[in-house]
């Protein structure tokens, strides 16, 4: 069967700092190819809609699958599915990925028949089975598959992360993938899932708090296959189990792999497992993203981050001692006033780290989607990208955006524009020689992408597909099991228990 897999366009944030390969879709593509199908992949972060339609005309796919990890991409994917249906009336058209797993029925309603089904949860194991069942009137009997007629049993977790390593050969123009100075940059996955349970996050609800690891051999093998000199490790929390990080490192050394790495982790994991990060620094770790989220105790508690500001600041010290370039995230609440923005600006300017600001967003799949008692001010999927305010702001909306952009601007002045170029000249020149210009171009994009007028204007766009709000707002905290996409497997649950120490609370306590 001819199968076309499609990743939608980039969101606002990606316009400046990064553009990364669609790793999830590449893994689904690997599984579909292994089942004997003829596969192609179009990444609309790089290609245009017109390119996709040309591909549909020339390849004439029997099945088209769209990746929907991001809520903000829902309208685009629904429209693309409708256009695909018009061109290929007989094709099996489906979508899968993180966000759509939480909103399958409403997405099918928007598509009004253009999408045959939604695949909830991980795609590797189920997609080949779905293709096999094409034409069957009871697709919804498959695990994780939802049609307009019903939903199959809960999806099951992939038993072995080593199966179906990403088929990177399907992505074209790979030189376009980069993050900051790591230009060009590939992506890889060493572990999957997160055992913590922050109230604003859906990473844990998707994987039912499980945490799975690739074998050190398979992880290193995958890194060895990567042609690019730089690698973004997509794990939610890197090196929760330090012995795993050491074992992969040993395999990397054994194979003589030399790359530069970017990873994301928690501050307490860095404090607890400092040695493994120091070892990876020696292997080429260069950038680290730490989810700080807040600089005060009360807000950290509200997010259920299970960490103190003091530990967060100690972790920054450790990262500096390791000589890593660190980016941190702070969540800006729509309730912030001018004083609060000023405090954050002051703090951000006092530290050497790159500080990112995202806006509190109740997403389907998160706990705050149910418990946040604030009314949603917009049901426009496109605004659910953590850069827009979708609950009432204390300041008038325009002023909120002005403060947000001003704060981002002040913070970014440290890392973008001429100042950054002066600091990074040694990096940019060799990149230019190799024809890599993603990073250089990104240094001047800030004002075009981030401006209060544009952000405010986004609220005035007509809404064709409106989100379905939660049935109750400000209701009681849902039971974790009610939020989960995957049914926890015994092995995964055991892993999670081994990970979370008593001081952080055990899974049994919530
Ligand atoms: C890596 C990552 C990124 C990369 C994205 C790279 C890319 N091009 O896809 C970068 C750093 C660019 C990024 C950016 C952002 N991200 Co992000 N990101 C992640 C992260 C940590 C891991 C995703 C990943 O690669 N996992 C590994 C692969 C193998 O898994 P996967 O992609 O989920 O794919 C599997 C399934 O979803 C499914 N699947 C996926 N596609 C398809 C398609 C079909 C047809 C099928 C059947 C199945 C299927 O099968 C795959 C294999 O099992 C997730 C958290 C998470 N754990 O999911 C957040 C996450 C997806 N990101 C999130 C957010 C908010 C963002 C930003 C908006 C943040 C910002 N500050 O602006 C931006 C927007 C980016 C954009 N679209 O332009 C949120 C999503 C929120 C939402 N509900 O929309 C998440 C869940 C993080 C969170 N904790 O809340 N992100
Ligand atoms: S630690 Fe990170 S990935 Fe895990 S639940 Fe919290 S925010 Fe999400």
Coordinates of C-alpha atoms and ligand atoms in Angstrom, one line a residue:
X1 CA 0.0 0.0 0.0
X2 CA 1.2 3.6 -0.7
X3 CA 1.3 5.5 2.6
X4 CA 1.9 9.2 3.0
X5 CA 2.7 10.6 6.4
X6 CA 2.4 14.4 7.0
X7 CA 3.8 16.7 9.8
X8 CA 2.0 20.1 10.0
X9 CA 3.5 23.6 9.8
X10 CA 5.6 25.1 12.6
X11 CA 4.1 27.3 15.4
X12 CA 5.2 30.7 16.5
X13 CA 8.0 29.7 18.8
X14 CA 9.7 27.5 16.2
X15 CA 9.9 30.5 13.8
X16 CA 13.0 31.8 15.7
X17 CA 14.8 29.3 17.8
X18 CA 14.5 26.0 16.2
X19 CA 13.1 23.6 13.7
X20 CA 13.4 19.9 14.5
X21 CA 12.7 16.7 12.6
X22 CA 9.4 14.9 13.2
X23 CA 10.8 12.0 15.2
X24 CA 7.5 10.4 16.2
X25 CA 6.4 10.3 12.6
X26 CA 9.7 8.9 11.5
X27 CA 9.2 6.0 14.0
X28 CA 5.7 5.4 12.7
X29 CA 7.1 5.5 9.2
X30 CA 9.7 2.8 10.2
X31 CA 7.0 0.5 11.5
X32 CA 4.9 1.0 8.4
X33 CA 7.8 0.3 6.1
X34 CA 8.7 -2.8 8.1
X35 CA 5.2 -4.1 7.4
X36 CA 6.0 -3.9 3.7
X37 CA 4.4 -0.6 2.6
X38 CA 5.7 2.0 0.3
X39 CA 6.1 5.1 2.5
X40 CA 6.7 8.8 2.0
X41 CA 6.9 11.7 4.5
X42 CA 6.2 15.4 4.0
X43 CA 7.2 17.8 6.7
X44 CA 5.3 21.1 6.4
X45 CA 7.8 22.8 8.8
X46 CA 9.9 22.9 5.7
X47 CA 7.6 22.3 2.7
X48 CA 4.5 24.2 1.6
X49 CA 0.9 23.0 1.3
X50 CA 1.3 23.2 -2.5
X51 CA 4.2 20.7 -2.2
X52 CA 2.0 18.3 -0.2
X53 CA -0.8 18.5 -2.8
X54 CA 1.8 17.8 -5.6
X55 CA 3.0 14.8 -3.6
X56 CA -0.6 13.6 -3.3
X57 CA -1.2 13.9 -7.0
X58 CA 2.1 12.1 -8.0
X59 CA 2.3 9.5 -5.3
X60 CA -1.5 8.7 -5.2
X61 CA -1.4 7.4 -1.7
X62 CA -3.9 4.7 -0.5
X63 CA -3.5 6.0 3.1
X64 CA -2.6 9.4 4.5
X65 CA -1.7 9.9 8.2
X66 CA -1.3 13.3 9.8
X67 CA 0.7 14.0 12.9
X68 CA -1.1 16.1 15.5
X69 CA 1.2 16.6 18.5
X70 CA 0.2 20.2 18.9
X71 CA -3.3 21.5 19.7
X72 CA -2.6 24.7 17.7
X73 CA -2.2 22.6 14.5
X74 CA -5.7 21.1 14.7
X75 CA -7.4 23.6 12.2
X76 CA -4.6 23.2 9.7
X77 CA -4.8 19.4 9.8
X78 CA -8.6 19.3 9.6
X79 CA -8.4 21.6 6.5
X80 CA -5.6 19.4 5.0
X81 CA -7.6 16.3 5.6
X82 CA -10.6 17.8 3.9
X83 CA -8.5 18.7 0.9
X84 CA -6.9 15.3 0.8
X85 CA -10.3 13.6 0.9
X86 CA -11.4 15.8 -2.1
X87 CA -8.3 14.6 -4.0
X88 CA -8.3 10.9 -2.8
X89 CA -11.9 10.1 -1.9
X90 CA -11.1 6.4 -1.4
X91 CA -8.0 6.8 0.8
X92 CA -7.8 5.9 4.4
X93 CA -7.2 9.3 6.1
X94 CA -6.3 9.4 9.8
X95 CA -4.5 11.5 12.4
X96 CA -2.4 10.5 15.5
X97 CA -0.1 12.1 18.0
X98 CA 0.0 13.7 21.4
X99 CA -2.7 16.4 21.4
X100 CA -5.2 14.7 19.2
X101 CA -5.2 11.7 21.5
X102 CA -7.0 13.8 24.1
X103 CA -9.6 15.3 21.7
X104 CA -10.4 12.5 19.3
X105 CA -14.2 12.8 19.0
X106 CA -14.3 16.6 18.6
X107 CA -11.6 16.4 15.9
X108 CA -13.6 13.8 14.0
X109 CA -16.6 16.0 14.2
X110 CA -14.7 19.0 12.8
X111 CA -13.5 16.9 9.9
X112 CA -17.0 15.8 9.1
X113 CA -15.9 12.5 7.4
X114 CA -12.6 13.8 6.0
X115 CA -10.8 11.8 8.7
X116 CA -11.7 8.1 9.0
X117 CA -10.3 7.8 12.4
X118 CA -7.9 9.1 15.1
X119 CA -5.2 6.9 16.5
X120 CA -4.7 7.6 20.2
X121 CA -1.4 6.9 21.9
X122 CA 1.9 5.6 20.4
X123 CA 1.7 4.9 16.7
X124 CA 4.4 2.3 16.0
X125 CA 2.5 -0.9 16.8
X126 CA -1.0 0.1 15.8
X127 CA -0.5 1.9 12.5
X128 CA 0.4 -1.2 10.5
X129 CA -2.6 -3.0 11.9
X130 CA -4.8 -0.1 11.0
X131 CA -3.5 -0.2 7.4
X132 CA -4.2 -3.9 7.3
X133 CA -7.8 -3.2 8.4
X134 CA -8.4 -0.6 5.7
X135 CA -11.8 -1.0 4.2
X136 CA -13.0 -2.8 7.3
X137 CA -16.2 -1.1 8.7
X138 CA -15.2 -1.7 12.3
X139 CA -11.8 0.1 12.5
X140 CA -12.9 1.2 16.0
X141 CA -12.4 -2.3 17.3
X142 CA -8.6 -1.8 17.2
X143 CA -6.8 -0.6 20.4
X144 CA -6.6 3.2 20.5
X145 CA -8.6 3.7 17.3
X146 CA -11.5 6.1 17.5
X147 CA -14.0 6.6 14.7
X148 CA -17.3 8.5 14.6
X149 CA -19.0 5.3 15.5
X150 CA -17.1 4.5 18.6
X151 CA -13.7 3.9 20.3
X152 CA -11.6 0.7 20.6
X153 CA -9.9 -0.5 23.8
X154 CA -7.2 1.7 25.4
X155 CA -3.9 1.7 23.5
X156 CA -1.1 -0.4 24.9
X157 CA 2.4 0.8 25.4
X158 CA 5.1 -0.4 23.0
X159 CA 6.9 -3.3 24.7
X160 CA 10.3 -2.4 23.4
X161 CA 11.6 1.0 22.5
X162 CA 14.4 -0.5 20.5
X163 CA 12.0 -1.6 17.8
X164 CA 11.4 0.8 14.9
X165 CA 14.3 3.2 15.2
X166 CA 13.4 6.5 13.4
X167 CA 13.5 6.2 9.6
X168 CA 15.4 9.5 9.1
X169 CA 15.9 8.7 5.4
X170 CA 12.3 9.7 4.8
X171 CA 12.9 13.4 5.7
X172 CA 14.2 15.6 3.0
X173 CA 16.2 18.9 3.2
X174 CA 17.5 17.9 6.6
X175 CA 19.8 20.8 6.6
X176 CA 16.8 22.9 7.7
X177 CA 16.7 21.2 11.1
X178 CA 18.5 23.2 13.8
X179 CA 18.3 24.5 17.3
X180 CA 20.2 27.7 18.2
X181 CA 23.8 27.3 17.3
X182 CA 23.4 23.5 16.8
X183 CA 22.9 24.0 13.1
X184 CA 22.2 21.5 11.5
X185 CA 20.7 19.3 14.2
X186 CA 19.1 15.8 14.3
X187 CA 16.9 14.4 17.0
X188 CA 17.0 11.2 19.0
X189 CA 15.2 9.5 21.9
X190 CA 16.8 7.6 24.7
X191 CA 13.8 7.3 27.0
X192 CA 10.1 7.8 26.8
X193 CA 7.7 9.2 29.4
X194 CA 7.9 11.0 32.7
X195 CA 7.2 9.7 36.2
X196 CA 6.4 13.1 37.7
X197 CA 2.9 14.7 37.5
X198 CA 3.0 18.5 37.1
X199 CA -0.5 19.9 37.0
X200 CA 0.1 21.9 33.8
X201 CA 1.6 19.1 31.7
X202 CA 0.3 16.3 29.7
X203 CA 3.5 14.3 29.1
X204 CA 2.7 12.1 32.1
X205 CA -1.0 11.6 31.4
X206 CA -0.2 10.5 27.8
X207 CA 2.2 7.7 29.0
X208 CA 0.4 7.0 32.3
X209 CA 3.5 8.1 34.3
X210 CA 5.6 5.3 32.8
X211 CA 9.2 5.8 32.0
X212 CA 10.8 3.4 29.4
X213 CA 14.4 3.2 28.3
X214 CA 16.0 2.2 25.0
X215 CA 18.8 -0.3 25.5
X216 CA 22.2 1.4 25.7
X217 CA 23.3 -0.6 22.5
X218 CA 20.3 0.4 20.5
X219 CA 20.5 4.1 21.7
X220 CA 24.1 4.3 20.7
X221 CA 23.5 2.5 17.4
X222 CA 20.8 5.1 16.6
X223 CA 23.2 7.9 17.4
X224 CA 25.8 6.3 15.2
X225 CA 23.4 6.3 12.2
X226 CA 23.0 10.1 12.5
X227 CA 24.8 12.1 9.9
X228 CA 24.5 15.5 11.5
X229 CA 27.1 16.7 14.0
X230 CA 24.5 17.8 16.5
X231 CA 21.7 16.0 18.3
X232 CA 18.6 17.2 20.2
X233 CA 17.6 14.5 22.7
X234 CA 13.8 14.7 22.9
X235 CA 13.4 12.9 26.3
X236 CA 11.1 14.7 28.7
X237 CA 13.5 14.3 31.6
X238 CA 17.0 13.2 30.6
X239 CA 19.0 10.8 32.9
X240 CA 16.4 10.1 35.6
X241 CA 18.3 6.8 36.0
X242 CA 22.0 7.8 35.9
X243 CA 23.2 4.2 35.2
X244 CA 21.3 4.3 31.9
X245 CA 23.1 7.5 30.9
X246 CA 26.4 6.0 31.9
X247 CA 25.7 2.8 29.9
X248 CA 24.8 4.7 26.8
X249 CA 27.8 6.9 27.2
X250 CA 30.1 3.8 27.4
X251 CA 28.5 2.6 24.1
X252 CA 29.1 6.0 22.6
X253 CA 32.7 5.9 23.6
X254 CA 33.2 2.4 22.4
X255 CA 31.9 3.4 18.9
X256 CA 33.9 6.6 18.9
X257 CA 30.8 8.8 18.2
X258 CA 31.5 12.5 18.4
X259 CA 28.5 14.8 18.5
X260 CA 27.3 17.9 20.4
X261 CA 24.1 17.3 22.4
X262 CA 21.1 19.3 23.7
X263 CA 18.9 17.8 26.3
X264 CA 16.1 18.7 28.7
X265 CA 15.9 17.7 32.4
X266 CA 14.6 18.7 35.8
X267 CA 16.7 20.6 38.3
X268 CA 16.4 18.0 41.0
X269 CA 17.6 15.3 38.6
X270 CA 20.6 17.4 37.7
X271 CA 21.4 17.9 41.4
X272 CA 21.0 14.2 42.2
X273 CA 22.8 12.9 39.2
X274 CA 25.4 15.5 38.6
X275 CA 28.1 12.9 37.6
X276 CA 26.2 11.6 34.6
X277 CA 25.8 15.1 33.3
X278 CA 29.5 15.8 33.8
X279 CA 30.3 12.6 31.9
X280 CA 28.0 13.7 29.1
X281 CA 29.7 17.1 29.0
X282 CA 32.9 15.1 28.2
X283 CA 30.9 13.2 25.5
X284 CA 29.8 16.5 23.9
X285 CA 26.8 17.8 25.9
X286 CA 26.6 21.5 25.3
X287 CA 23.1 22.8 25.9
X288 CA 20.7 22.0 28.6
X289 CA 17.1 23.1 29.1
X290 CA 15.8 23.2 32.7
X291 CA 12.1 23.5 33.4
X292 CA 12.3 26.0 36.2
X293 CA 8.7 27.2 35.7
X294 CA 8.7 29.6 38.7
X295 CA 11.0 31.5 41.0
X296 CA 8.7 31.4 44.1
X297 CA 7.7 28.5 46.3
X298 CA 4.0 29.1 46.2
X299 CA 3.8 28.9 42.4
X300 CA 6.0 25.8 42.3
X301 CA 3.6 24.2 44.7
X302 CA 0.6 25.2 42.5
X303 CA 2.3 23.6 39.5
X304 CA 3.0 20.5 41.7
X305 CA 6.7 20.7 40.5
X306 CA 7.8 18.9 43.7
X307 CA 10.9 21.1 44.0
X308 CA 11.9 24.2 46.0
X309 CA 13.3 27.5 44.5
X310 CA 16.5 26.9 46.4
X311 CA 17.0 23.6 44.7
X312 CA 16.3 25.2 41.3
X313 CA 18.9 27.9 42.0
X314 CA 21.4 25.3 43.2
X315 CA 20.9 23.4 40.0
X316 CA 21.7 26.5 37.9
X317 CA 25.0 26.7 39.9
X318 CA 25.8 23.1 39.1
X319 CA 25.1 23.7 35.4
X320 CA 27.4 26.7 35.4
X321 CA 30.1 24.7 37.1
X322 CA 29.8 22.1 34.4
X323 CA 30.2 25.0 31.9
X324 CA 26.9 24.1 30.1
X325 CA 24.9 26.7 28.2
X326 CA 21.5 26.6 29.9
X327 CA 18.1 27.7 28.9
X328 CA 15.3 27.9 31.5
X329 CA 11.6 28.3 31.3
X330 CA 9.3 30.4 33.4
X331 CA 5.6 30.1 33.1
X332 CA 3.9 33.6 32.9
X333 CA 0.5 33.5 34.4
X334 CA -2.2 35.7 32.8
X335 CA -2.8 36.9 36.4
X336 CA 0.5 38.7 36.4
X337 CA 0.6 42.5 36.8
X338 CA 3.3 44.9 35.8
X339 CA 5.2 44.4 39.1
X340 CA 5.4 40.7 38.6
X341 CA 6.7 41.1 35.0
X342 CA 9.3 43.6 36.3
X343 CA 10.4 41.1 39.0
X344 CA 11.0 38.4 36.4
X345 CA 12.8 40.8 34.1
X346 CA 15.0 41.8 37.0
X347 CA 15.8 38.2 37.9
X348 CA 16.3 37.1 34.3
X349 CA 18.8 39.9 33.7
X350 CA 20.7 38.9 36.8
X351 CA 21.4 35.4 35.6
X352 CA 23.6 34.3 32.7
X353 CA 21.1 31.7 31.5
X354 CA 18.7 32.1 28.5
X355 CA 15.3 32.6 30.0
X356 CA 12.1 31.6 28.1
X357 CA 8.7 32.7 29.0
X358 CA 5.6 30.6 28.2
X359 CA 2.0 31.5 29.1
X360 CA 0.0 29.2 31.5
X361 CA -2.3 27.3 29.1
X362 CA -4.9 24.7 30.3
X363 CA -4.6 22.0 27.7
X364 CA -6.9 19.0 27.3
X365 CA -5.0 16.1 28.9
X366 CA -3.7 18.3 31.8
X367 CA -5.1 18.4 35.2
X368 CA -5.6 22.2 35.0
X369 CA -7.9 21.7 32.0
X370 CA -10.4 20.5 34.6
X371 CA -9.4 22.3 37.8
X372 CA -8.7 25.8 36.5
X373 CA -11.8 27.7 37.5
X374 CA -11.0 30.6 35.1
X375 CA -13.2 30.7 32.1
X376 CA -11.5 30.2 28.7
X377 CA -11.5 33.5 26.8
X378 CA -10.9 31.7 23.5
X379 CA -11.8 28.4 21.9
X380 CA -9.5 28.9 19.0
X381 CA -7.0 26.0 18.9
X382 CA -4.4 28.2 17.2
X383 CA -4.1 30.3 20.4
X384 CA -3.3 27.2 22.5
X385 CA 0.5 27.4 21.8
X386 CA 1.7 28.7 25.2
X387 CA 2.4 32.1 23.7
X388 CA -1.1 33.4 23.9
X389 CA -3.4 34.1 26.9
X390 CA -6.5 31.9 26.8
X391 CA -7.8 32.7 30.2
X392 CA -8.7 36.2 31.5
X393 CA -5.7 38.5 32.1
X394 CA -5.4 40.8 35.1
X395 CA -4.0 43.5 32.9
X396 CA -5.9 44.5 29.8
X397 CA -5.0 42.0 27.1
X398 CA -3.0 44.4 25.0
X399 CA -1.0 45.5 28.1
X400 CA -0.4 41.9 29.1
X401 CA 1.1 41.2 25.6
X402 CA 3.1 44.4 25.8
X403 CA 4.6 43.3 29.1
X404 CA 5.2 39.8 27.9
X405 CA 6.9 40.9 24.7
X406 CA 8.9 43.5 26.5
X407 CA 10.1 41.0 29.0
X408 CA 11.0 38.5 26.3
X409 CA 12.7 41.3 24.4
X410 CA 14.8 42.4 27.3
X411 CA 15.8 38.9 28.1
X412 CA 16.5 38.0 24.5
X413 CA 18.7 41.0 23.9
X414 CA 21.3 39.0 25.7
X415 CA 21.2 36.2 23.2
X416 CA 20.0 37.5 19.9
X417 CA 21.1 40.2 17.4
X418 CA 24.6 41.7 17.0
X419 CA 25.6 41.0 20.6
X420 CA 25.0 37.3 20.1
X421 CA 26.7 37.3 16.8
X422 CA 29.8 38.9 18.3
X423 CA 29.9 36.1 20.9
X424 CA 29.2 33.4 18.4
X425 CA 31.3 34.5 15.5
X426 CA 33.6 31.5 15.9
X427 CA 30.5 29.2 15.4
X428 CA 28.8 31.2 12.7
X429 CA 31.7 31.5 10.3
X430 CA 32.3 27.7 9.9
X431 CA 28.5 27.3 9.5
X432 CA 28.5 29.8 6.7
X433 CA 31.3 28.1 5.0
X434 CA 29.2 24.9 5.1
X435 CA 26.1 26.9 3.8
X436 CA 24.3 26.5 7.1
X437 CA 22.4 29.8 7.8
X438 CA 19.5 28.8 10.1
X439 CA 21.1 30.1 13.2
X440 CA 22.4 33.3 11.7
X441 CA 19.0 34.1 10.3
X442 CA 17.3 33.4 13.6
X443 CA 19.3 36.2 15.3
X444 CA 17.2 38.9 13.7
X445 CA 13.8 37.4 13.7
X446 CA 12.7 38.3 17.2
X447 CA 10.8 41.6 16.4
X448 CA 9.0 40.1 13.4
X449 CA 7.8 37.1 15.3
X450 CA 7.2 38.5 18.8
X451 CA 5.1 41.6 18.8
X452 CA 2.1 42.6 21.0
X453 CA 0.1 43.8 18.0
X454 CA 0.5 40.5 16.2
X455 CA -0.4 38.5 19.3
X456 CA -3.5 40.6 20.1
X457 CA -4.5 40.5 16.4
X458 CA -4.4 36.7 16.5
X459 CA -7.4 36.8 18.9
X460 CA -9.5 38.6 16.2
X461 CA -9.1 35.9 13.6
X462 CA -12.4 34.2 12.7
X463 CA -12.7 30.7 14.3
X464 CA -13.9 28.0 11.9
X465 CA -13.3 25.1 14.3
X466 CA -14.0 25.8 18.0
X467 CA -12.6 23.7 20.8
X468 CA -15.0 21.8 23.0
X469 CA -14.5 23.2 26.6
X470 CA -14.4 20.9 29.6
X471 CA -17.8 19.8 30.8
X472 CA -17.1 21.3 34.2
X473 CA -14.7 24.1 35.0
X474 CA -13.1 24.5 38.4
X475 CA -14.3 21.0 39.3
X476 CA -12.6 18.5 41.6
X477 CA -9.1 17.1 40.7
X478 CA -9.7 14.3 38.3
X479 CA -8.3 10.8 39.2
X480 CA -5.0 10.3 37.3
X481 CA -6.4 7.2 35.6
X482 CA -9.2 9.3 34.1
X483 CA -6.6 11.4 32.3
X484 CA -4.4 8.6 31.0
X485 CA -4.3 7.8 27.3
X486 CA -2.3 4.5 27.7
X487 CA -3.3 1.8 30.1
X488 CA -0.3 1.4 32.3
X489 CA 1.6 -1.8 31.8
X490 CA 3.0 -3.6 34.9
X491 CA 6.6 -3.1 33.8
X492 CA 6.1 0.6 33.2
X493 CA 4.4 1.1 36.6
X494 CA 7.3 -0.7 38.3
X495 CA 9.8 1.6 36.6
X496 CA 7.9 4.7 37.7
X497 CA 7.9 3.5 41.3
X498 CA 11.6 2.9 41.2
X499 CA 12.2 6.4 40.0
X500 CA 10.3 8.7 42.3
X501 CA 11.8 9.0 45.7
X502 CA 9.7 9.4 48.9
X503 CA 10.6 13.0 49.3
X504 CA 8.9 13.7 45.9
X505 CA 5.8 11.7 46.8
X506 CA 5.1 8.3 45.4
X507 CA 2.7 7.5 42.5
X508 CA 0.4 5.9 45.1
X509 CA -0.1 9.3 46.9
X510 CA -2.0 10.8 44.0
Ligands
LIG1 C1 10.5 17.2 21.2 C2 9.4 18.1 21.6 C3 9.4 19.3 20.9 C4 10.2 19.6 19.7 C5 9.4 19.2 18.5 C6 10.1 18.5 17.4 C7 9.0 18.2 16.3 N1 9.2 18.7 15.1 O1 8.1 17.4 16.5 C8 10.3 21.1 19.9 C9 11.4 21.5 20.8 C10 10.5 21.9 18.6 C11 9.0 21.4 20.5 C12 8.4 22.7 20.5 C13 7.2 22.9 21.1 N2 6.5 22.2 21.9 CO1 7.0 20.3 22.2 N3 7.5 18.7 22.8 C14 8.4 17.8 22.6 C15 8.3 16.6 23.5 C16 9.2 16.8 24.7 C17 8.7 15.2 22.9 C18 8.0 14.9 21.5 C19 8.8 13.8 20.9 O2 9.5 14.0 19.9 N4 8.6 12.6 21.4 C20 9.2 11.4 20.9 C21 8.4 10.9 19.7 C22 8.9 9.5 19.3 O3 7.0 10.8 20.2 P1 5.8 11.6 19.5 O4 6.3 12.7 18.7 O5 4.8 11.9 20.6 O6 5.2 10.5 18.5 C23 4.5 9.3 19.0 C24 3.0 9.5 19.2 O7 2.6 10.8 19.5 C25 2.4 9.0 17.9 N5 2.3 9.9 16.7 C26 2.9 11.0 16.5 N6 2.6 11.4 15.2 C27 1.7 10.5 14.7 C28 1.1 10.5 13.5 C29 0.3 9.4 13.2 C30 -0.4 9.3 11.9 C31 0.1 8.3 14.2 C32 -0.8 7.2 13.9 C33 0.7 8.4 15.4 C34 1.6 9.5 15.7 O8 3.3 7.9 17.6 C35 4.7 8.4 17.8 C36 5.5 7.1 18.1 O9 5.0 6.5 19.3 C37 6.8 16.6 23.9 C38 6.5 15.9 25.2 C39 6.1 14.5 24.9 N7 6.5 13.7 25.7 O10 5.3 14.2 24.0 C40 6.6 18.1 23.9 C41 5.1 18.7 23.6 C42 4.5 17.9 22.5 N8 5.4 20.1 23.2 C43 4.6 20.9 23.6 C44 4.6 22.3 23.4 C45 3.6 23.2 24.2 C46 5.5 22.8 22.5 C47 5.6 24.3 22.0 C48 4.3 24.9 21.7 C49 6.3 25.0 23.1 C50 6.6 26.5 23.0 N9 7.3 27.0 23.9 O11 6.2 27.2 22.2 C51 6.5 24.2 20.8 C52 5.8 24.2 19.4 C53 6.5 23.5 18.3 C54 5.9 23.6 17.0 N10 5.0 22.7 16.6 O12 6.2 24.4 16.2 C55 3.5 20.2 24.4 C56 2.2 20.0 23.6 C57 1.1 20.8 24.0 C58 -0.1 20.7 23.2 N11 -1.1 20.0 23.8 O13 -0.2 21.2 22.1 C59 4.2 18.9 24.8 C60 3.2 17.7 25.1 C61 5.1 19.2 26.1 C62 4.3 19.4 27.4 N12 4.9 18.9 28.4 O14 3.2 19.9 27.5 N13 8.6 20.4 21.2
LIG2 S1 8.7 16.9 35.0 FE1 8.4 17.9 33.0 S2 7.6 16.3 31.6 FE2 7.4 15.6 33.7 S3 5.3 16.1 34.3 FE3 6.6 17.8 35.0 S4 6.7 19.3 33.3 FE4 5.9 17.4 32.5

